[in-house]
Amino acid sequence: MHCPYCEGEMEKGLIQSPHEISWIKGEKRKMLGRARFHKDCVVLSELSFMKGSACVAYHCPTCQKIVIDYIDGKNDLNAKNAD
Ligand SMILES: [Zn+2]
């Protein structure tokens, strides 16, 4: 993947957590808990109690940016269609 800022080659990696990984709209922290119960949320990786959560992400060390493509949950390692 090429960086959308500098066009350089990005490094493929993972974002991992012992908790669900999600993006929630706004700048205020929400109560902890499953993001799907909040309005305007994107679940990047479902929680697995055995494995934690992980999603594929691309890193540009030049721009210090991380990009996550969450279309159809394809980069969620816990998604039902993941390997
Ligand atoms: Zn870049």
mmCIF file with all atom_site columns, C-alpha atoms and ligand atoms in Angstrom:
data_model
loop_
_atom_site.group_PDB
_atom_site.id
_atom_site.type_symbol
_atom_site.label_atom_id
_atom_site.label_alt_id
_atom_site.label_comp_id
_atom_site.label_asym_id
_atom_site.label_entity_id
_atom_site.label_seq_id
_atom_site.pdbx_PDB_ins_code
_atom_site.Cartn_x
_atom_site.Cartn_y
_atom_site.Cartn_z
_atom_site.occupancy
_atom_site.B_iso_or_equiv
_atom_site.pdbx_formal_charge
_atom_site.auth_seq_id
_atom_site.auth_comp_id
_atom_site.auth_asym_id
_atom_site.auth_atom_id
_atom_site.pdbx_PDB_model_num
ATOM   1  C  CA . MET A 1 1  ? 0.000   0.000   0.000  1.00 0.00 ? 1  MET A CA 1
ATOM   2  C  CA . HIS A 1 2  ? 1.198   3.497   -0.783 1.00 0.00 ? 2  HIS A CA 1
ATOM   3  C  CA . CYS A 1 3  ? 0.900   6.291   1.742  1.00 0.00 ? 3  CYS A CA 1
ATOM   4  C  CA . PRO A 1 4  ? -1.949  8.695   0.832  1.00 0.00 ? 4  PRO A CA 1
ATOM   5  C  CA . TYR A 1 5  ? 0.170   11.615  2.099  1.00 0.00 ? 5  TYR A CA 1
ATOM   6  C  CA . CYS A 1 6  ? 3.671   11.075  0.655  1.00 0.00 ? 6  CYS A CA 1
ATOM   7  C  CA . GLU A 1 7  ? 3.025   8.176   -1.813 1.00 0.00 ? 7  GLU A CA 1
ATOM   8  C  CA . GLY A 1 8  ? 5.834   6.174   -0.184 1.00 0.00 ? 8  GLY A CA 1
ATOM   9  C  CA . GLU A 1 9  ? 5.588   2.430   0.445  1.00 0.00 ? 9  GLU A CA 1
ATOM   10 C  CA . MET A 1 10 ? 3.833   1.620   3.730  1.00 0.00 ? 10 MET A CA 1
ATOM   11 C  CA . GLU A 1 11 ? 4.797   -1.152  6.160  1.00 0.00 ? 11 GLU A CA 1
ATOM   12 C  CA . LYS A 1 12 ? 2.148   -3.797  6.764  1.00 0.00 ? 12 LYS A CA 1
ATOM   13 C  CA . GLY A 1 13 ? 1.550   -4.692  10.415 1.00 0.00 ? 13 GLY A CA 1
ATOM   14 C  CA . LEU A 1 14 ? -1.060  -5.244  13.085 1.00 0.00 ? 14 LEU A CA 1
ATOM   15 C  CA . ILE A 1 15 ? -2.762  -3.231  15.770 1.00 0.00 ? 15 ILE A CA 1
ATOM   16 C  CA . GLN A 1 16 ? -3.430  -5.547  18.687 1.00 0.00 ? 16 GLN A CA 1
ATOM   17 C  CA . SER A 1 17 ? -5.294  -5.215  21.965 1.00 0.00 ? 17 SER A CA 1
ATOM   18 C  CA . PRO A 1 18 ? -6.618  -7.404  24.767 1.00 0.00 ? 18 PRO A CA 1
ATOM   19 C  CA . HIS A 1 19 ? -9.884  -5.488  24.203 1.00 0.00 ? 19 HIS A CA 1
ATOM   20 C  CA . GLU A 1 20 ? -12.101 -4.754  21.206 1.00 0.00 ? 20 GLU A CA 1
ATOM   21 C  CA . ILE A 1 21 ? -10.524 -2.234  18.803 1.00 0.00 ? 21 ILE A CA 1
ATOM   22 C  CA . SER A 1 22 ? -12.956 0.427   17.676 1.00 0.00 ? 22 SER A CA 1
ATOM   23 C  CA . TRP A 1 23 ? -13.264 3.960   16.426 1.00 0.00 ? 23 TRP A CA 1
ATOM   24 C  CA . ILE A 1 24 ? -15.965 6.144   17.963 1.00 0.00 ? 24 ILE A CA 1
ATOM   25 C  CA . LYS A 1 25 ? -17.067 9.495   16.529 1.00 0.00 ? 25 LYS A CA 1
ATOM   26 C  CA . GLY A 1 26 ? -16.366 12.619  18.559 1.00 0.00 ? 26 GLY A CA 1
ATOM   27 C  CA . GLU A 1 27 ? -13.609 13.778  20.857 1.00 0.00 ? 27 GLU A CA 1
ATOM   28 C  CA . LYS A 1 28 ? -15.009 12.739  24.211 1.00 0.00 ? 28 LYS A CA 1
ATOM   29 C  CA . ARG A 1 29 ? -14.250 9.333   25.668 1.00 0.00 ? 29 ARG A CA 1
ATOM   30 C  CA . LYS A 1 30 ? -17.219 7.040   25.896 1.00 0.00 ? 30 LYS A CA 1
ATOM   31 C  CA . MET A 1 31 ? -18.020 4.520   28.568 1.00 0.00 ? 31 MET A CA 1
ATOM   32 C  CA . LEU A 1 32 ? -15.987 1.381   28.035 1.00 0.00 ? 32 LEU A CA 1
ATOM   33 C  CA . GLY A 1 33 ? -17.894 -1.462  26.525 1.00 0.00 ? 33 GLY A CA 1
ATOM   34 C  CA . ARG A 1 34 ? -18.705 -2.789  23.145 1.00 0.00 ? 34 ARG A CA 1
ATOM   35 C  CA . ALA A 1 35 ? -18.552 -0.010  20.570 1.00 0.00 ? 35 ALA A CA 1
ATOM   36 C  CA . ARG A 1 36 ? -21.467 -1.425  18.620 1.00 0.00 ? 36 ARG A CA 1
ATOM   37 C  CA . PHE A 1 37 ? -23.742 -0.144  21.375 1.00 0.00 ? 37 PHE A CA 1
ATOM   38 C  CA . HIS A 1 38 ? -22.633 3.410   20.605 1.00 0.00 ? 38 HIS A CA 1
ATOM   39 C  CA . LYS A 1 39 ? -23.940 5.476   17.707 1.00 0.00 ? 39 LYS A CA 1
ATOM   40 C  CA . ASP A 1 40 ? -21.476 6.226   14.890 1.00 0.00 ? 40 ASP A CA 1
ATOM   41 C  CA . CYS A 1 41 ? -18.884 3.606   15.734 1.00 0.00 ? 41 CYS A CA 1
ATOM   42 C  CA . VAL A 1 42 ? -16.640 1.409   13.609 1.00 0.00 ? 42 VAL A CA 1
ATOM   43 C  CA . VAL A 1 43 ? -15.532 -1.908  15.055 1.00 0.00 ? 43 VAL A CA 1
ATOM   44 C  CA . LEU A 1 44 ? -12.069 -2.592  13.633 1.00 0.00 ? 44 LEU A CA 1
ATOM   45 C  CA . SER A 1 45 ? -11.617 -5.916  15.404 1.00 0.00 ? 45 SER A CA 1
ATOM   46 C  CA . GLU A 1 46 ? -14.151 -7.970  17.303 1.00 0.00 ? 46 GLU A CA 1
ATOM   47 C  CA . LEU A 1 47 ? -12.999 -9.223  20.674 1.00 0.00 ? 47 LEU A CA 1
ATOM   48 C  CA . SER A 1 48 ? -11.944 -12.831 21.050 1.00 0.00 ? 48 SER A CA 1
ATOM   49 C  CA . PHE A 1 49 ? -11.569 -13.759 24.699 1.00 0.00 ? 49 PHE A CA 1
ATOM   50 C  CA . MET A 1 50 ? -8.936  -16.340 23.741 1.00 0.00 ? 50 MET A CA 1
ATOM   51 C  CA . LYS A 1 51 ? -6.881  -14.268 21.282 1.00 0.00 ? 51 LYS A CA 1
ATOM   52 C  CA . GLY A 1 52 ? -7.697  -10.640 22.048 1.00 0.00 ? 52 GLY A CA 1
ATOM   53 C  CA . SER A 1 53 ? -8.271  -8.493  18.985 1.00 0.00 ? 53 SER A CA 1
ATOM   54 C  CA . ALA A 1 54 ? -6.129  -7.550  16.009 1.00 0.00 ? 54 ALA A CA 1
ATOM   55 C  CA . CYS A 1 55 ? -6.530  -5.784  12.704 1.00 0.00 ? 55 CYS A CA 1
ATOM   56 C  CA . VAL A 1 56 ? -4.199  -5.214  9.771  1.00 0.00 ? 56 VAL A CA 1
ATOM   57 C  CA . ALA A 1 57 ? -2.820  -1.679  9.560  1.00 0.00 ? 57 ALA A CA 1
ATOM   58 C  CA . TYR A 1 58 ? -0.290  0.087   7.363  1.00 0.00 ? 58 TYR A CA 1
ATOM   59 C  CA . HIS A 1 59 ? 2.377   2.396   8.776  1.00 0.00 ? 59 HIS A CA 1
ATOM   60 C  CA . CYS A 1 60 ? 4.257   5.220   7.087  1.00 0.00 ? 60 CYS A CA 1
ATOM   61 C  CA . PRO A 1 61 ? 7.371   6.021   9.163  1.00 0.00 ? 61 PRO A CA 1
ATOM   62 C  CA . THR A 1 62 ? 8.017   9.175   7.125  1.00 0.00 ? 62 THR A CA 1
ATOM   63 C  CA . CYS A 1 63 ? 4.620   10.765  7.811  1.00 0.00 ? 63 CYS A CA 1
ATOM   64 C  CA . GLN A 1 64 ? 4.058   8.890   11.089 1.00 0.00 ? 64 GLN A CA 1
ATOM   65 C  CA . LYS A 1 65 ? 0.578   7.864   9.958  1.00 0.00 ? 65 LYS A CA 1
ATOM   66 C  CA . ILE A 1 66 ? -1.336  4.608   10.385 1.00 0.00 ? 66 ILE A CA 1
ATOM   67 C  CA . VAL A 1 67 ? -3.984  3.613   7.822  1.00 0.00 ? 67 VAL A CA 1
ATOM   68 C  CA . ILE A 1 68 ? -6.638  0.956   8.462  1.00 0.00 ? 68 ILE A CA 1
ATOM   69 C  CA . ASP A 1 69 ? -8.911  -0.262  5.676  1.00 0.00 ? 69 ASP A CA 1
ATOM   70 C  CA . TYR A 1 70 ? -11.979 -1.704  7.406  1.00 0.00 ? 70 TYR A CA 1
ATOM   71 C  CA . ILE A 1 71 ? -14.122 -2.437  4.361  1.00 0.00 ? 71 ILE A CA 1
ATOM   72 C  CA . ASP A 1 72 ? -16.255 -5.540  4.977  1.00 0.00 ? 72 ASP A CA 1
ATOM   73 C  CA . GLY A 1 73 ? -14.159 -6.370  8.054  1.00 0.00 ? 73 GLY A CA 1
ATOM   74 C  CA . LYS A 1 74 ? -11.497 -7.890  5.779  1.00 0.00 ? 74 LYS A CA 1
ATOM   75 C  CA . ASN A 1 75 ? -8.621  -6.698  7.963  1.00 0.00 ? 75 ASN A CA 1
ATOM   76 C  CA . ASP A 1 76 ? -10.144 -7.880  11.242 1.00 0.00 ? 76 ASP A CA 1
ATOM   77 C  CA . LEU A 1 77 ? -8.263  -11.050 12.187 1.00 0.00 ? 77 LEU A CA 1
ATOM   78 C  CA . ASN A 1 78 ? -11.282 -12.091 14.263 1.00 0.00 ? 78 ASN A CA 1
ATOM   79 C  CA . ALA A 1 79 ? -13.838 -11.581 11.496 1.00 0.00 ? 79 ALA A CA 1
ATOM   80 C  CA . LYS A 1 80 ? -15.700 -14.697 10.444 1.00 0.00 ? 80 LYS A CA 1
ATOM   81 C  CA . ASN A 1 81 ? -14.173 -14.532 6.955  1.00 0.00 ? 81 ASN A CA 1
ATOM   82 C  CA . ALA A 1 82 ? -10.594 -14.173 8.279  1.00 0.00 ? 82 ALA A CA 1
ATOM   83 C  CA . ASP A 1 83 ? -8.069  -17.022 8.045  1.00 0.00 ? 83 ASP A CA 1
HETATM 84 ZN ZN . ZN  B 2 .  ? 3.816   8.956   4.142  1.00 0.00 ? 1  ZN  B ZN 1
#
